[in-house]
Amino acid sequence: MEETATPREPVDSRSVSVTVTSPDQMRELGRRLAKLLRAGDLVMLSGELGAGKTTLTRGLGEGLGVRGAVTSPTFVIARVHPSLGDGPPLVHVDAYRLSGGLDEMEDLDLDVSLPDSVVVVEWGEGKVEELTEERLQVVIHRAVGDTTDEVRQMTITGLGDRWATADLSALAA
């Protein structure tokens, strides 16, 4: 007897909108977000160059209590920041220079790191979604062009059962 595919239910999602007006506020948002994260969480960051993805990740690192300065891993692609305590390590990936999907990222062993770490991927759209349906997507919008405007409009969306009951509204405070 041949099995037929059953349609999948849509992935549950929760969203919150957040406005930040300075790099310090972006780091503070990262520290607050870190309180919601645990080993096995995937966070995908997207936004223009200079939107604040690395600044947010720096705050995540501070909130998670990891070792080492969190800086952009653009040229090394990925950095692992071990925990200074009993929390999970932070794996910080910058997929900007990678053109392929998950296949090209396979050498990074993110599927192996994910269960024990918090994995943050900048520019991960179309590249890491296959790792897990349960992820946090952070989209950062900023004014483009010749501007000194520090205001960032962000949408933070939790996908999957992991985020169905998470209180993302605490991030908007």
mmCIF file of N, CA and C in Angstrom, residues 31-154:
data_model
loop_
_atom_site.group_PDB
_atom_site.id
_atom_site.type_symbol
_atom_site.label_atom_id
_atom_site.label_comp_id
_atom_site.label_asym_id
_atom_site.label_seq_id
_atom_site.Cartn_x
_atom_site.Cartn_y
_atom_site.Cartn_z
ATOM 1 N N ARG A 31 20.543 41.998 24.692
ATOM 2 C CA ARG A 31 20.638 41.445 26.053
ATOM 3 C C ARG A 31 19.271 40.916 26.520
ATOM 4 N N ARG A 32 18.194 41.657 26.214
ATOM 5 C CA ARG A 32 16.848 41.191 26.595
ATOM 6 C C ARG A 32 16.464 39.933 25.819
ATOM 7 N N LEU A 33 16.794 39.913 24.540
ATOM 8 C CA LEU A 33 16.483 38.751 23.716
ATOM 9 C C LEU A 33 17.231 37.517 24.222
ATOM 10 N N ALA A 34 18.454 37.691 24.677
ATOM 11 C CA ALA A 34 19.255 36.570 25.181
ATOM 12 C C ALA A 34 18.538 35.836 26.314
ATOM 13 N N LYS A 35 17.743 36.555 27.099
ATOM 14 C CA LYS A 35 17.018 35.927 28.211
ATOM 15 C C LYS A 35 15.979 34.919 27.721
ATOM 16 N N LEU A 36 15.552 35.054 26.464
ATOM 17 C CA LEU A 36 14.556 34.140 25.898
ATOM 18 C C LEU A 36 15.195 32.941 25.201
ATOM 19 N N LEU A 37 16.495 33.017 24.945
ATOM 20 C CA LEU A 37 17.159 31.995 24.144
ATOM 21 C C LEU A 37 17.704 30.854 24.983
ATOM 22 N N ARG A 38 17.802 29.693 24.334
ATOM 23 C CA ARG A 38 18.367 28.511 24.966
ATOM 24 C C ARG A 38 19.076 27.678 23.887
ATOM 25 N N ALA A 39 19.828 26.708 24.335
ATOM 26 C CA ALA A 39 20.517 25.819 23.397
ATOM 27 C C ALA A 39 19.507 25.244 22.413
ATOM 28 N N GLY A 40 19.889 25.207 21.153
ATOM 29 C CA GLY A 40 19.015 24.691 20.101
ATOM 30 C C GLY A 40 18.289 25.770 19.336
ATOM 31 N N ASP A 41 18.421 27.020 19.764
ATOM 32 C CA ASP A 41 17.722 28.110 19.081
ATOM 33 C C ASP A 41 18.527 28.630 17.897
ATOM 34 N N LEU A 42 17.822 28.861 16.806
ATOM 35 C CA LEU A 42 18.382 29.467 15.608
ATOM 36 C C LEU A 42 17.764 30.851 15.465
ATOM 37 N N VAL A 43 18.626 31.854 15.322
ATOM 38 C CA VAL A 43 18.179 33.234 15.129
ATOM 39 C C VAL A 43 18.719 33.701 13.785
ATOM 40 N N MET A 44 17.816 34.081 12.886
ATOM 41 C CA MET A 44 18.207 34.591 11.573
ATOM 42 C C MET A 44 18.032 36.105 11.556
ATOM 43 N N LEU A 45 19.095 36.816 11.200
ATOM 44 C CA LEU A 45 19.068 38.277 11.149
ATOM 45 C C LEU A 45 19.157 38.746 9.708
ATOM 46 N N SER A 46 18.278 39.683 9.338
ATOM 47 C CA SER A 46 18.376 40.270 8.007
ATOM 48 C C SER A 46 18.161 41.772 8.093
ATOM 49 N N GLY A 47 18.760 42.465 7.150
ATOM 50 C CA GLY A 47 18.663 43.916 7.089
ATOM 51 C C GLY A 47 19.785 44.463 6.236
ATOM 52 N N GLU A 48 19.666 45.723 5.875
ATOM 53 C CA GLU A 48 20.680 46.388 5.058
ATOM 54 C C GLU A 48 22.051 46.324 5.726
ATOM 55 N N LEU A 49 23.086 46.559 4.936
ATOM 56 C CA LEU A 49 24.413 46.739 5.515
ATOM 57 C C LEU A 49 24.334 47.895 6.504
ATOM 58 N N GLY A 50 24.915 47.727 7.672
ATOM 59 C CA GLY A 50 24.895 48.778 8.679
ATOM 60 C C GLY A 50 23.598 48.892 9.456
ATOM 61 N N ALA A 51 22.706 47.910 9.307
ATOM 62 C CA ALA A 51 21.416 47.979 9.996
ATOM 63 C C ALA A 51 21.534 47.737 11.498
ATOM 64 N N GLY A 52 22.569 46.994 11.916
ATOM 65 C CA GLY A 52 22.741 46.725 13.341
ATOM 66 C C GLY A 52 22.719 45.255 13.705
ATOM 67 N N LYS A 53 22.863 44.380 12.726
ATOM 68 C CA LYS A 53 22.826 42.939 12.989
ATOM 69 C C LYS A 53 23.933 42.511 13.952
ATOM 70 N N THR A 54 25.147 42.973 13.710
ATOM 71 C CA THR A 54 26.254 42.602 14.588
ATOM 72 C C THR A 54 26.127 43.274 15.947
ATOM 73 N N THR A 55 25.619 44.498 15.982
ATOM 74 C CA THR A 55 25.410 45.180 17.264
ATOM 75 C C THR A 55 24.390 44.417 18.106
ATOM 76 N N LEU A 56 23.320 43.943 17.485
ATOM 77 C CA LEU A 56 22.331 43.125 18.185
ATOM 78 C C LEU A 56 22.987 41.845 18.700
ATOM 79 N N THR A 57 23.809 41.220 17.865
ATOM 80 C CA THR A 57 24.478 39.978 18.260
ATOM 81 C C THR A 57 25.460 40.225 19.391
ATOM 82 N N ARG A 58 26.097 41.371 19.392
ATOM 83 C CA ARG A 58 27.005 41.731 20.496
ATOM 84 C C ARG A 58 26.214 41.744 21.814
ATOM 85 N N GLY A 59 25.025 42.333 21.801
ATOM 86 C CA GLY A 59 24.168 42.325 22.986
ATOM 87 C C GLY A 59 23.741 40.923 23.368
ATOM 88 N N LEU A 60 23.453 40.079 22.370
ATOM 89 C CA LEU A 60 23.117 38.680 22.656
ATOM 90 C C LEU A 60 24.269 37.994 23.382
ATOM 91 N N GLY A 61 25.478 38.219 22.881
ATOM 92 C CA GLY A 61 26.657 37.623 23.520
ATOM 93 C C GLY A 61 26.814 38.076 24.954
ATOM 94 N N GLU A 62 26.581 39.378 25.193
ATOM 95 C CA GLU A 62 26.665 39.896 26.566
ATOM 96 C C GLU A 62 25.603 39.249 27.436
ATOM 97 N N GLY A 63 24.381 39.148 26.913
ATOM 98 C CA GLY A 63 23.284 38.561 27.675
ATOM 99 C C GLY A 63 23.472 37.074 27.940
ATOM 100 N N LEU A 64 24.097 36.374 26.987
ATOM 101 C CA LEU A 64 24.347 34.944 27.162
ATOM 102 C C LEU A 64 25.583 34.682 28.015
ATOM 103 N N GLY A 65 26.404 35.706 28.215
ATOM 104 C CA GLY A 65 27.615 35.547 29.017
ATOM 105 C C GLY A 65 28.655 34.684 28.339
ATOM 106 N N VAL A 66 28.977 35.045 27.093
ATOM 107 C CA VAL A 66 29.966 34.263 26.357
ATOM 108 C C VAL A 66 31.327 34.951 26.347
ATOM 109 N N ARG A 67 32.347 34.159 26.040
ATOM 110 C CA ARG A 67 33.720 34.646 26.017
ATOM 111 C C ARG A 67 34.040 35.282 24.672
ATOM 112 N N GLY A 68 34.847 36.326 24.707
ATOM 113 C CA GLY A 68 35.344 36.941 23.485
ATOM 114 C C GLY A 68 34.468 38.071 23.001
ATOM 115 N N ALA A 69 35.110 38.993 22.317
ATOM 116 C CA ALA A 69 34.385 40.123 21.738
ATOM 117 C C ALA A 69 33.587 39.632 20.536
ATOM 118 N N VAL A 70 32.305 39.953 20.514
ATOM 119 C CA VAL A 70 31.463 39.586 19.381
ATOM 120 C C VAL A 70 31.643 40.659 18.314
ATOM 121 N N THR A 71 32.299 40.263 17.223
ATOM 122 C CA THR A 71 32.528 41.153 16.093
ATOM 123 C C THR A 71 32.014 40.463 14.838
ATOM 124 N N SER A 72 31.907 41.215 13.765
ATOM 125 C CA SER A 72 31.394 40.650 12.524
ATOM 126 C C SER A 72 32.310 39.539 12.022
ATOM 127 N N PRO A 73 31.746 38.357 11.760
ATOM 128 C CA PRO A 73 32.567 37.263 11.231
ATOM 129 C C PRO A 73 32.592 37.238 9.702
ATOM 130 N N THR A 74 32.446 38.402 9.068
ATOM 131 C CA THR A 74 32.333 38.468 7.613
ATOM 132 C C THR A 74 33.429 37.687 6.895
ATOM 133 N N PHE A 75 34.681 37.856 7.299
ATOM 134 C CA PHE A 75 35.766 37.231 6.555
ATOM 135 C C PHE A 75 36.093 35.823 7.032
ATOM 136 N N VAL A 76 35.718 35.477 8.251
ATOM 137 C CA VAL A 76 35.957 34.121 8.739
ATOM 138 C C VAL A 76 34.692 33.277 8.659
ATOM 139 N N ILE A 77 33.594 33.855 8.284
ATOM 140 C CA ILE A 77 32.278 33.248 8.107
ATOM 141 C C ILE A 77 31.605 32.899 9.433
ATOM 142 N N ALA A 78 32.319 32.260 10.357
ATOM 143 C CA ALA A 78 31.691 31.862 11.621
ATOM 144 C C ALA A 78 32.682 31.943 12.779
ATOM 145 N N ARG A 79 32.139 32.325 13.937
ATOM 146 C CA ARG A 79 32.917 32.324 15.177
ATOM 147 C C ARG A 79 32.093 31.627 16.257
ATOM 148 N N VAL A 80 32.796 30.882 17.096
ATOM 149 C CA VAL A 80 32.154 30.240 18.242
ATOM 150 C C VAL A 80 32.630 30.966 19.491
ATOM 151 N N HIS A 81 31.669 31.402 20.305
ATOM 152 C CA HIS A 81 31.962 32.074 21.573
ATOM 153 C C HIS A 81 31.489 31.158 22.699
ATOM 154 N N PRO A 82 32.428 30.480 23.372
ATOM 155 C CA PRO A 82 32.041 29.580 24.465
ATOM 156 C C PRO A 82 31.427 30.359 25.627
ATOM 157 N N SER A 83 30.579 29.687 26.361
ATOM 158 C CA SER A 83 29.956 30.290 27.531
ATOM 159 C C SER A 83 30.978 30.427 28.656
ATOM 160 N N LEU A 84 30.878 31.524 29.391
ATOM 161 C CA LEU A 84 31.710 31.716 30.578
ATOM 162 C C LEU A 84 31.087 31.042 31.798
ATOM 163 N N GLY A 85 29.857 30.586 31.661
ATOM 164 C CA GLY A 85 29.156 29.934 32.765
ATOM 165 C C GLY A 85 28.613 28.592 32.315
ATOM 166 N N ASP A 86 27.359 28.339 32.686
ATOM 167 C CA ASP A 86 26.761 27.065 32.320
ATOM 168 C C ASP A 86 25.764 27.193 31.174
ATOM 169 N N GLY A 87 25.743 28.339 30.511
ATOM 170 C CA GLY A 87 24.842 28.547 29.382
ATOM 171 C C GLY A 87 25.417 27.990 28.091
ATOM 172 N N PRO A 88 24.640 28.101 27.020
ATOM 173 C CA PRO A 88 25.101 27.579 25.738
ATOM 174 C C PRO A 88 26.117 28.516 25.082
ATOM 175 N N PRO A 89 26.984 27.965 24.238
ATOM 176 C CA PRO A 89 27.868 28.817 23.456
ATOM 177 C C PRO A 89 27.052 29.559 22.387
ATOM 178 N N LEU A 90 27.636 30.625 21.876
ATOM 179 C CA LEU A 90 27.042 31.390 20.785
ATOM 180 C C LEU A 90 27.845 31.101 19.523
ATOM 181 N N VAL A 91 27.160 30.633 18.483
ATOM 182 C CA VAL A 91 27.778 30.459 17.174
ATOM 183 C C VAL A 91 27.265 31.605 16.315
ATOM 184 N N HIS A 92 28.163 32.472 15.884
ATOM 185 C CA HIS A 92 27.821 33.678 15.120
ATOM 186 C C HIS A 92 28.309 33.492 13.689
ATOM 187 N N VAL A 93 27.374 33.472 12.741
ATOM 188 C CA VAL A 93 27.680 33.209 11.337
ATOM 189 C C VAL A 93 27.291 34.423 10.508
ATOM 190 N N ASP A 94 28.154 34.788 9.561
ATOM 191 C CA ASP A 94 27.837 35.820 8.591
ATOM 192 C C ASP A 94 27.851 35.166 7.221
ATOM 193 N N ALA A 95 26.669 34.960 6.651
ATOM 194 C CA ALA A 95 26.540 34.255 5.374
ATOM 195 C C ALA A 95 26.541 35.211 4.184
ATOM 196 N N TYR A 96 26.907 36.465 4.399
ATOM 197 C CA TYR A 96 26.877 37.476 3.337
ATOM 198 C C TYR A 96 27.673 37.043 2.107
ATOM 199 N N ARG A 97 28.834 36.480 2.297
ATOM 200 C CA ARG A 97 29.703 36.105 1.180
ATOM 201 C C ARG A 97 29.369 34.730 0.592
ATOM 202 N N LEU A 98 28.423 34.033 1.179
ATOM 203 C CA LEU A 98 28.047 32.712 0.679
ATOM 204 C C LEU A 98 26.858 32.847 -0.259
ATOM 205 N N SER A 99 26.971 32.277 -1.447
ATOM 206 C CA SER A 99 25.907 32.444 -2.427
ATOM 207 C C SER A 99 24.952 31.258 -2.468
ATOM 208 N N GLY A 100 25.405 30.111 -2.018
ATOM 209 C CA GLY A 100 24.573 28.919 -2.083
ATOM 210 C C GLY A 100 23.683 28.762 -0.868
ATOM 211 N N GLY A 101 22.939 27.680 -0.857
ATOM 212 C CA GLY A 101 22.051 27.388 0.255
ATOM 213 C C GLY A 101 22.760 26.620 1.347
ATOM 214 N N LEU A 102 22.016 25.757 2.005
ATOM 215 C CA LEU A 102 22.548 24.985 3.125
ATOM 216 C C LEU A 102 23.729 24.119 2.694
ATOM 217 N N ASP A 103 23.731 23.662 1.431
ATOM 218 C CA ASP A 103 24.838 22.827 0.955
ATOM 219 C C ASP A 103 26.179 23.545 1.117
ATOM 220 N N GLU A 104 26.232 24.829 0.745
ATOM 221 C CA GLU A 104 27.478 25.580 0.847
ATOM 222 C C GLU A 104 27.871 25.796 2.309
ATOM 223 N N MET A 105 26.887 25.836 3.188
ATOM 224 C CA MET A 105 27.158 26.068 4.604
ATOM 225 C C MET A 105 27.436 24.769 5.352
ATOM 226 N N GLU A 106 27.333 23.643 4.662
ATOM 227 C CA GLU A 106 27.497 22.344 5.307
ATOM 228 C C GLU A 106 28.836 22.208 6.035
ATOM 229 N N ASP A 107 29.879 22.799 5.470
ATOM 230 C CA ASP A 107 31.203 22.705 6.101
ATOM 231 C C ASP A 107 31.239 23.363 7.471
ATOM 232 N N LEU A 108 30.284 24.230 7.756
ATOM 233 C CA LEU A 108 30.245 24.893 9.061
ATOM 234 C C LEU A 108 29.671 23.995 10.148
ATOM 235 N N ASP A 109 29.074 22.873 9.763
ATOM 236 C CA ASP A 109 28.484 21.911 10.702
ATOM 237 C C ASP A 109 27.455 22.547 11.630
ATOM 238 N N LEU A 110 26.659 23.466 11.094
ATOM 239 C CA LEU A 110 25.636 24.119 11.925
ATOM 240 C C LEU A 110 24.623 23.115 12.449
ATOM 241 N N ASP A 111 24.328 22.079 11.667
ATOM 242 C CA ASP A 111 23.384 21.067 12.127
ATOM 243 C C ASP A 111 23.918 20.323 13.347
ATOM 244 N N VAL A 112 25.245 20.217 13.454
ATOM 245 C CA VAL A 112 25.869 19.569 14.610
ATOM 246 C C VAL A 112 25.911 20.529 15.793
ATOM 247 N N SER A 113 26.187 21.811 15.524
ATOM 248 C CA SER A 113 26.297 22.819 16.587
ATOM 249 C C SER A 113 24.950 23.207 17.179
ATOM 250 N N LEU A 114 23.902 23.200 16.363
ATOM 251 C CA LEU A 114 22.612 23.751 16.772
ATOM 252 C C LEU A 114 22.035 23.168 18.058
ATOM 253 N N PRO A 115 22.016 21.856 18.258
ATOM 254 C CA PRO A 115 21.372 21.336 19.473
ATOM 255 C C PRO A 115 21.982 21.844 20.783
ATOM 256 N N ASP A 116 23.278 22.167 20.776
ATOM 257 C CA ASP A 116 23.965 22.556 22.004
ATOM 258 C C ASP A 116 24.277 24.038 22.093
ATOM 259 N N SER A 117 23.934 24.809 21.063
ATOM 260 C CA SER A 117 24.341 26.213 20.981
ATOM 261 C C SER A 117 23.162 27.104 20.625
ATOM 262 N N VAL A 118 23.364 28.394 20.790
ATOM 263 C CA VAL A 118 22.493 29.388 20.177
ATOM 264 C C VAL A 118 23.218 29.784 18.895
ATOM 265 N N VAL A 119 22.571 29.598 17.757
ATOM 266 C CA VAL A 119 23.180 29.900 16.467
ATOM 267 C C VAL A 119 22.509 31.142 15.892
ATOM 268 N N VAL A 120 23.325 32.165 15.625
ATOM 269 C CA VAL A 120 22.846 33.416 15.036
ATOM 270 C C VAL A 120 23.460 33.527 13.650
ATOM 271 N N VAL A 121 22.603 33.681 12.636
ATOM 272 C CA VAL A 121 23.078 33.762 11.263
ATOM 273 C C VAL A 121 22.641 35.084 10.648
ATOM 274 N N GLU A 122 23.630 35.911 10.299
ATOM 275 C CA GLU A 122 23.358 37.124 9.544
ATOM 276 C C GLU A 122 23.289 36.749 8.070
ATOM 277 N N TRP A 123 22.351 37.329 7.341
ATOM 278 C CA TRP A 123 22.181 37.079 5.910
ATOM 279 C C TRP A 123 21.868 35.610 5.637
ATOM 280 N N GLY A 124 21.072 34.969 6.487
ATOM 281 C CA GLY A 124 20.815 33.539 6.346
ATOM 282 C C GLY A 124 19.622 33.151 5.506
ATOM 283 N N GLU A 125 18.849 34.118 5.009
ATOM 284 C CA GLU A 125 17.648 33.791 4.242
ATOM 285 C C GLU A 125 18.002 32.949 3.030
ATOM 286 N N GLY A 126 17.247 31.876 2.845
ATOM 287 C CA GLY A 126 17.474 30.984 1.728
ATOM 288 C C GLY A 126 18.679 30.079 1.912
ATOM 289 N N LYS A 127 19.292 30.123 3.079
ATOM 290 C CA LYS A 127 20.510 29.347 3.308
ATOM 291 C C LYS A 127 20.423 28.407 4.503
ATOM 292 N N VAL A 128 19.672 28.770 5.534
ATOM 293 C CA VAL A 128 19.686 27.939 6.746
ATOM 294 C C VAL A 128 18.299 27.523 7.236
ATOM 295 N N GLU A 129 17.253 27.883 6.516
ATOM 296 C CA GLU A 129 15.904 27.538 6.976
ATOM 297 C C GLU A 129 15.698 26.045 7.129
ATOM 298 N N GLU A 130 16.443 25.254 6.354
ATOM 299 C CA GLU A 130 16.289 23.806 6.409
ATOM 300 C C GLU A 130 16.821 23.207 7.711
ATOM 301 N N LEU A 131 17.580 23.981 8.472
ATOM 302 C CA LEU A 131 18.109 23.472 9.741
ATOM 303 C C LEU A 131 16.987 23.156 10.720
ATOM 304 N N THR A 132 15.973 24.025 10.774
ATOM 305 C CA THR A 132 14.864 23.819 11.702
ATOM 306 C C THR A 132 13.695 24.731 11.339
ATOM 307 N N GLU A 133 12.496 24.227 11.543
ATOM 308 C CA GLU A 133 11.311 25.067 11.345
ATOM 309 C C GLU A 133 11.103 26.005 12.526
ATOM 310 N N GLU A 134 11.738 25.694 13.635
ATOM 311 C CA GLU A 134 11.597 26.502 14.847
ATOM 312 C C GLU A 134 12.765 27.466 14.921
ATOM 313 N N ARG A 135 12.476 28.710 14.593
ATOM 314 C CA ARG A 135 13.534 29.716 14.567
ATOM 315 C C ARG A 135 12.952 31.084 14.856
ATOM 316 N N LEU A 136 13.851 31.983 15.150
ATOM 317 C CA LEU A 136 13.485 33.377 15.376
ATOM 318 C C LEU A 136 14.033 34.172 14.199
ATOM 319 N N GLN A 137 13.162 34.892 13.524
ATOM 320 C CA GLN A 137 13.575 35.722 12.397
ATOM 321 C C GLN A 137 13.506 37.176 12.830
ATOM 322 N N VAL A 138 14.612 37.882 12.643
ATOM 323 C CA VAL A 138 14.702 39.286 13.014
ATOM 324 C C VAL A 138 15.010 40.079 11.745
ATOM 325 N N VAL A 139 14.089 40.953 11.370
ATOM 326 C CA VAL A 139 14.266 41.799 10.189
ATOM 327 C C VAL A 139 14.444 43.230 10.683
ATOM 328 N N ILE A 140 15.551 43.846 10.266
ATOM 329 C CA ILE A 140 15.877 45.203 10.702
ATOM 330 C C ILE A 140 15.807 46.133 9.500
ATOM 331 N N HIS A 141 14.967 47.156 9.616
ATOM 332 C CA HIS A 141 14.828 48.164 8.555
ATOM 333 C C HIS A 141 15.452 49.464 9.037
ATOM 334 N N ARG A 142 16.190 50.123 8.160
ATOM 335 C CA ARG A 142 16.769 51.420 8.475
ATOM 336 C C ARG A 142 16.662 52.306 7.246
ATOM 337 N N ALA A 143 16.771 53.616 7.479
ATOM 338 C CA ALA A 143 16.796 54.558 6.373
ATOM 339 C C ALA A 143 18.058 54.307 5.564
ATOM 340 N N VAL A 144 17.945 54.378 4.243
ATOM 341 C CA VAL A 144 19.104 54.167 3.383
ATOM 342 C C VAL A 144 19.490 55.478 2.711
ATOM 343 N N GLY A 145 20.688 55.530 2.212
ATOM 344 C CA GLY A 145 21.177 56.747 1.570
ATOM 345 C C GLY A 145 22.049 57.542 2.518
ATOM 346 N N ASP A 146 22.254 58.791 2.200
ATOM 347 C CA ASP A 146 23.104 59.672 2.990
ATOM 348 C C ASP A 146 22.322 60.177 4.197
ATOM 349 N N THR A 147 22.396 59.422 5.275
ATOM 350 C CA THR A 147 21.621 59.774 6.464
ATOM 351 C C THR A 147 22.402 59.405 7.725
ATOM 352 N N THR A 148 22.164 60.140 8.764
ATOM 353 C CA THR A 148 22.739 59.806 10.070
ATOM 354 C C THR A 148 21.651 59.274 10.990
ATOM 355 N N ASP A 149 20.514 58.947 10.411
ATOM 356 C CA ASP A 149 19.365 58.445 11.167
ATOM 357 C C ASP A 149 19.709 57.113 11.817
ATOM 358 N N GLU A 150 19.628 57.042 13.130
ATOM 359 C CA GLU A 150 19.935 55.808 13.873
ATOM 360 C C GLU A 150 18.690 54.974 14.144
ATOM 361 N N VAL A 151 17.505 55.423 13.728
ATOM 362 C CA VAL A 151 16.259 54.711 14.018
ATOM 363 C C VAL A 151 16.195 53.422 13.203
ATOM 364 N N ARG A 152 15.870 52.347 13.887
ATOM 365 C CA ARG A 152 15.697 51.041 13.251
ATOM 366 C C ARG A 152 14.313 50.515 13.604
ATOM 367 N N GLN A 153 13.578 50.094 12.589
ATOM 368 C CA GLN A 153 12.287 49.431 12.780
ATOM 369 C C GLN A 153 12.541 47.938 12.614
ATOM 370 N N MET A 154 12.155 47.178 13.623
ATOM 371 C CA MET A 154 12.445 45.750 13.607
ATOM 372 C C MET A 154 11.170 44.931 13.741
#
